Coordinates of C-alpha atoms in Angstrom, one line a residue:
M22 CA -9.5 -19.6 16.1
N23 CA -9.3 -16.2 14.3
G24 CA -7.1 -15.0 17.2
F25 CA -4.7 -17.8 16.6
Y26 CA -4.6 -17.1 12.9
K27 CA -4.0 -13.4 13.5
R28 CA -1.2 -14.0 16.1
Y29 CA 0.7 -16.9 14.5
V30 CA -0.5 -18.2 11.2
K31 CA -1.0 -15.0 9.2
R32 CA 2.7 -14.0 9.4
I33 CA 3.8 -17.5 8.3
I34 CA 1.5 -17.4 5.3
D35 CA 2.6 -13.8 4.4
F36 CA 6.3 -14.9 4.4
I37 CA 5.7 -18.0 2.3
L38 CA 3.4 -16.4 -0.3
S39 CA 5.5 -13.3 -0.7
L40 CA 8.7 -15.4 -1.1
M41 CA 6.9 -17.5 -3.8
A42 CA 5.6 -14.3 -5.5
I43 CA 9.1 -12.8 -5.6
I44 CA 10.5 -16.0 -7.2
V45 CA 7.7 -16.4 -9.7
L46 CA 7.5 -12.7 -10.6
S47 CA 11.2 -12.0 -10.7
P48 CA 11.3 -11.6 -14.5
I49 CA 8.5 -9.0 -14.2
L50 CA 10.3 -7.3 -11.4
L51 CA 13.5 -7.1 -13.5
I52 CA 11.7 -5.9 -16.6
V53 CA 9.8 -3.1 -14.7
A54 CA 13.0 -2.1 -13.0
I55 CA 14.8 -1.7 -16.4
L56 CA 11.8 0.3 -17.8
V57 CA 11.7 2.6 -14.8
R58 CA 15.5 3.2 -15.2
V59 CA 15.1 3.9 -18.9
K60 CA 12.0 6.1 -18.8
L61 CA 12.4 7.8 -15.4
G62 CA 16.1 7.5 -14.6
G63 CA 17.4 6.7 -11.1
P64 CA 16.6 5.8 -8.5
I65 CA 14.5 2.9 -9.6
L66 CA 12.8 2.6 -6.2
F67 CA 10.6 5.1 -4.4
K68 CA 11.4 4.9 -0.7
Q69 CA 9.3 6.6 2.0
E70 CA 8.9 6.2 5.7
R71 CA 5.4 4.9 6.7
P72 CA 3.9 3.9 10.0
G73 CA 3.4 0.2 10.5
L74 CA 2.3 -2.1 13.3
H75 CA 1.8 -0.1 16.6
E76 CA 2.8 3.0 14.6
K77 CA 6.4 1.8 14.3
I78 CA 8.0 3.6 11.4
F79 CA 9.5 1.6 8.5
M80 CA 10.8 2.3 5.0
M81 CA 8.3 1.3 2.4
Y82 CA 9.4 0.4 -1.2
K83 CA 7.6 1.0 -4.5
F84 CA 8.7 1.3 -8.1
R85 CA 9.1 5.0 -9.0
T86 CA 6.3 6.5 -11.0
M87 CA 7.2 10.2 -11.0
T88 CA 9.9 12.4 -12.4
D89 CA 12.0 14.7 -10.3
Q90 CA 10.9 17.9 -12.2
R91 CA 11.4 21.0 -10.1
D92 CA 10.5 24.7 -10.5
A93 CA 12.9 27.6 -10.7
N94 CA 13.3 27.6 -6.9
G95 CA 14.3 23.9 -6.9
E96 CA 10.9 22.8 -5.4
L97 CA 9.3 19.6 -6.8
L98 CA 6.4 20.3 -9.1
P99 CA 2.9 19.0 -8.2
D100 CA 2.4 15.2 -8.3
S101 CA -0.1 15.6 -11.2
V102 CA 2.7 17.1 -13.3
R103 CA 5.4 14.7 -12.4
L104 CA 3.3 11.6 -12.8
T105 CA 4.0 10.3 -16.3
E106 CA 1.9 8.1 -18.6
F107 CA 4.2 5.3 -17.9
G108 CA 3.8 5.9 -14.2
R109 CA 0.0 5.9 -14.6
I110 CA 0.2 2.5 -16.2
L111 CA 2.4 1.1 -13.4
R112 CA -0.1 2.4 -10.8
S113 CA -3.3 1.3 -12.6
T114 CA -1.9 -2.2 -13.0
S115 CA -0.4 -2.1 -9.4
L116 CA 3.0 -3.1 -10.8
D117 CA 4.5 -0.2 -8.8
E118 CA 3.5 -2.1 -5.6
L119 CA 5.6 -5.2 -6.3
P120 CA 8.7 -4.1 -4.3
G121 CA 6.4 -4.1 -1.3
L122 CA 6.8 -7.9 -1.3
F123 CA 10.2 -7.3 0.2
N124 CA 8.6 -5.3 3.0
I125 CA 6.4 -8.4 3.7
I126 CA 9.5 -10.6 3.8
K127 CA 11.0 -8.2 6.3
G128 CA 7.9 -8.3 8.5
D129 CA 7.1 -4.6 8.0
M130 CA 3.9 -5.4 6.1
S131 CA 1.4 -8.1 5.4
I132 CA -0.3 -9.2 2.2
V133 CA -3.6 -8.0 3.6
G134 CA -4.1 -5.1 6.0
P135 CA -4.8 -1.4 6.1
R136 CA -2.7 0.5 3.6
P137 CA 0.4 2.2 5.1
L138 CA -0.3 6.0 4.9
L139 CA 1.9 9.0 5.4
V140 CA 3.7 9.6 8.7
Q141 CA 2.3 13.2 8.9
Y142 CA -1.2 11.8 9.2
L143 CA -0.5 10.2 12.6
P144 CA -1.4 13.2 14.7
L145 CA -4.6 13.7 12.7
Y146 CA -6.2 10.3 13.6
N147 CA -8.9 10.1 16.2
V148 CA -8.8 7.2 18.7
H149 CA -11.0 5.0 16.5
Q150 CA -8.9 5.6 13.4
K151 CA -5.7 4.9 15.3
R152 CA -6.8 1.3 15.6
R153 CA -5.9 0.7 12.0
H154 CA -2.3 0.3 13.3
D155 CA -3.2 -2.6 15.6
V156 CA -2.2 -4.9 12.7
R157 CA 0.5 -4.8 10.1
P158 CA -0.3 -2.6 7.0
G159 CA -1.0 -4.5 3.8
L160 CA -0.4 -4.4 0.1
S161 CA -4.2 -4.5 -0.2
G162 CA -7.0 -4.3 2.3
L163 CA -10.7 -4.1 2.8
A164 CA -10.8 -0.4 2.0
Q165 CA -9.1 -1.1 -1.4
I166 CA -11.6 -3.7 -2.5
S167 CA -14.4 -1.4 -1.3
G168 CA -13.7 1.5 -3.6
R169 CA -10.0 2.5 -3.3
N170 CA -10.0 6.3 -3.9
A171 CA -13.7 6.4 -4.7
I172 CA -14.6 6.5 -1.0
S173 CA -13.9 9.2 1.6
W174 CA -11.1 9.1 4.1
E175 CA -13.6 8.4 6.9
G176 CA -15.0 5.6 4.8
K177 CA -11.5 4.1 4.3
F178 CA -10.7 4.3 8.0
K179 CA -14.0 2.7 8.9
K180 CA -13.2 -0.2 6.6
D181 CA -9.7 -0.4 8.1
V182 CA -10.9 -0.8 11.6
E183 CA -13.6 -3.2 10.5
Y184 CA -10.8 -5.4 9.1
V185 CA -8.8 -5.1 12.3
D186 CA -11.8 -6.4 14.3
N187 CA -12.5 -9.3 11.9
V188 CA -9.1 -10.6 10.7
S189 CA -9.6 -14.2 9.5
F190 CA -8.1 -16.7 7.1
L191 CA -11.1 -16.8 4.8
G192 CA -11.5 -13.0 5.0
D193 CA -7.9 -12.5 3.9
W194 CA -8.2 -14.9 0.9
K195 CA -11.5 -13.2 -0.1
I196 CA -9.6 -9.8 -0.1
I197 CA -6.7 -11.3 -2.1
F198 CA -9.0 -12.7 -4.8
L199 CA -11.0 -9.5 -5.1
T200 CA -7.8 -7.5 -5.3
I201 CA -6.6 -9.6 -8.2
K202 CA -9.9 -9.1 -9.9
K203 CA -9.7 -5.3 -9.5
V204 CA -6.2 -5.2 -10.8
F205 CA -7.2 -7.0 -13.9
V206 CA -10.2 -4.7 -14.6
R207 CA -8.0 -1.8 -13.4
E208 CA -10.5 -0.2 -11.1
G209 CA -8.9 2.8 -9.5
I210 CA -5.3 3.6 -8.6
N211 CA -3.9 2.2 -5.4
S212 CA -2.0 5.3 -4.3
E213 CA -2.1 7.9 -1.6
S214 CA -0.7 10.6 -3.8
T215 CA -2.4 13.9 -4.3
A216 CA -2.4 13.1 -8.0
T217 CA -5.2 10.7 -7.2
M218 CA -6.8 11.8 -3.9
E219 CA -6.8 14.9 -1.7
P220 CA -4.5 14.6 1.4
F221 CA -6.1 13.7 4.7
K222 CA -6.5 16.8 6.9
G223 CA -8.2 15.2 9.9
S224 CA -11.7 14.2 10.7
K225 CA -14.5 16.6 11.6
R226 CA -15.1 14.7 14.8

């Protein structure tokens, strides 16, 4: 039954729920877009290539949370410097993630799944960790409700693979409800930026 859900039903539910969310949250999307434009300038969206299902590269969308401040040599300043207070609010409330709903509509992502990480991490995964790409990446996942940035990279990947091995309808809804709860109590920041967590440099084994 779980295999049927994973193969056929999950994608249908993702499409329907994300479309409904875009319609219902459209006023919030518009307001946040305007605020980003006013406070941070253009572009409004942060776009970055990320690996998805079977490591296929796609363009992920978020609302921008950082400035484009650069040093005298034209190099971008560290994330911790460019991340504004407004950007921190967007991240802590997960409002910066809302454009990801369009990634779900396109089929690049799922509502629930391992978070899509940086492309440069791909060569660093061991065989076990690579299994996180056996499903579509998600807006939220088992690792995020288990501690977000409070757990180690190895801990995150362990949770990711645990999710891959146990995808189910009830499990997904449990993660969705726990994610909503964490957003309201603002536990952690759902970001892979060095402003919040050290970059992944490979596992010891």
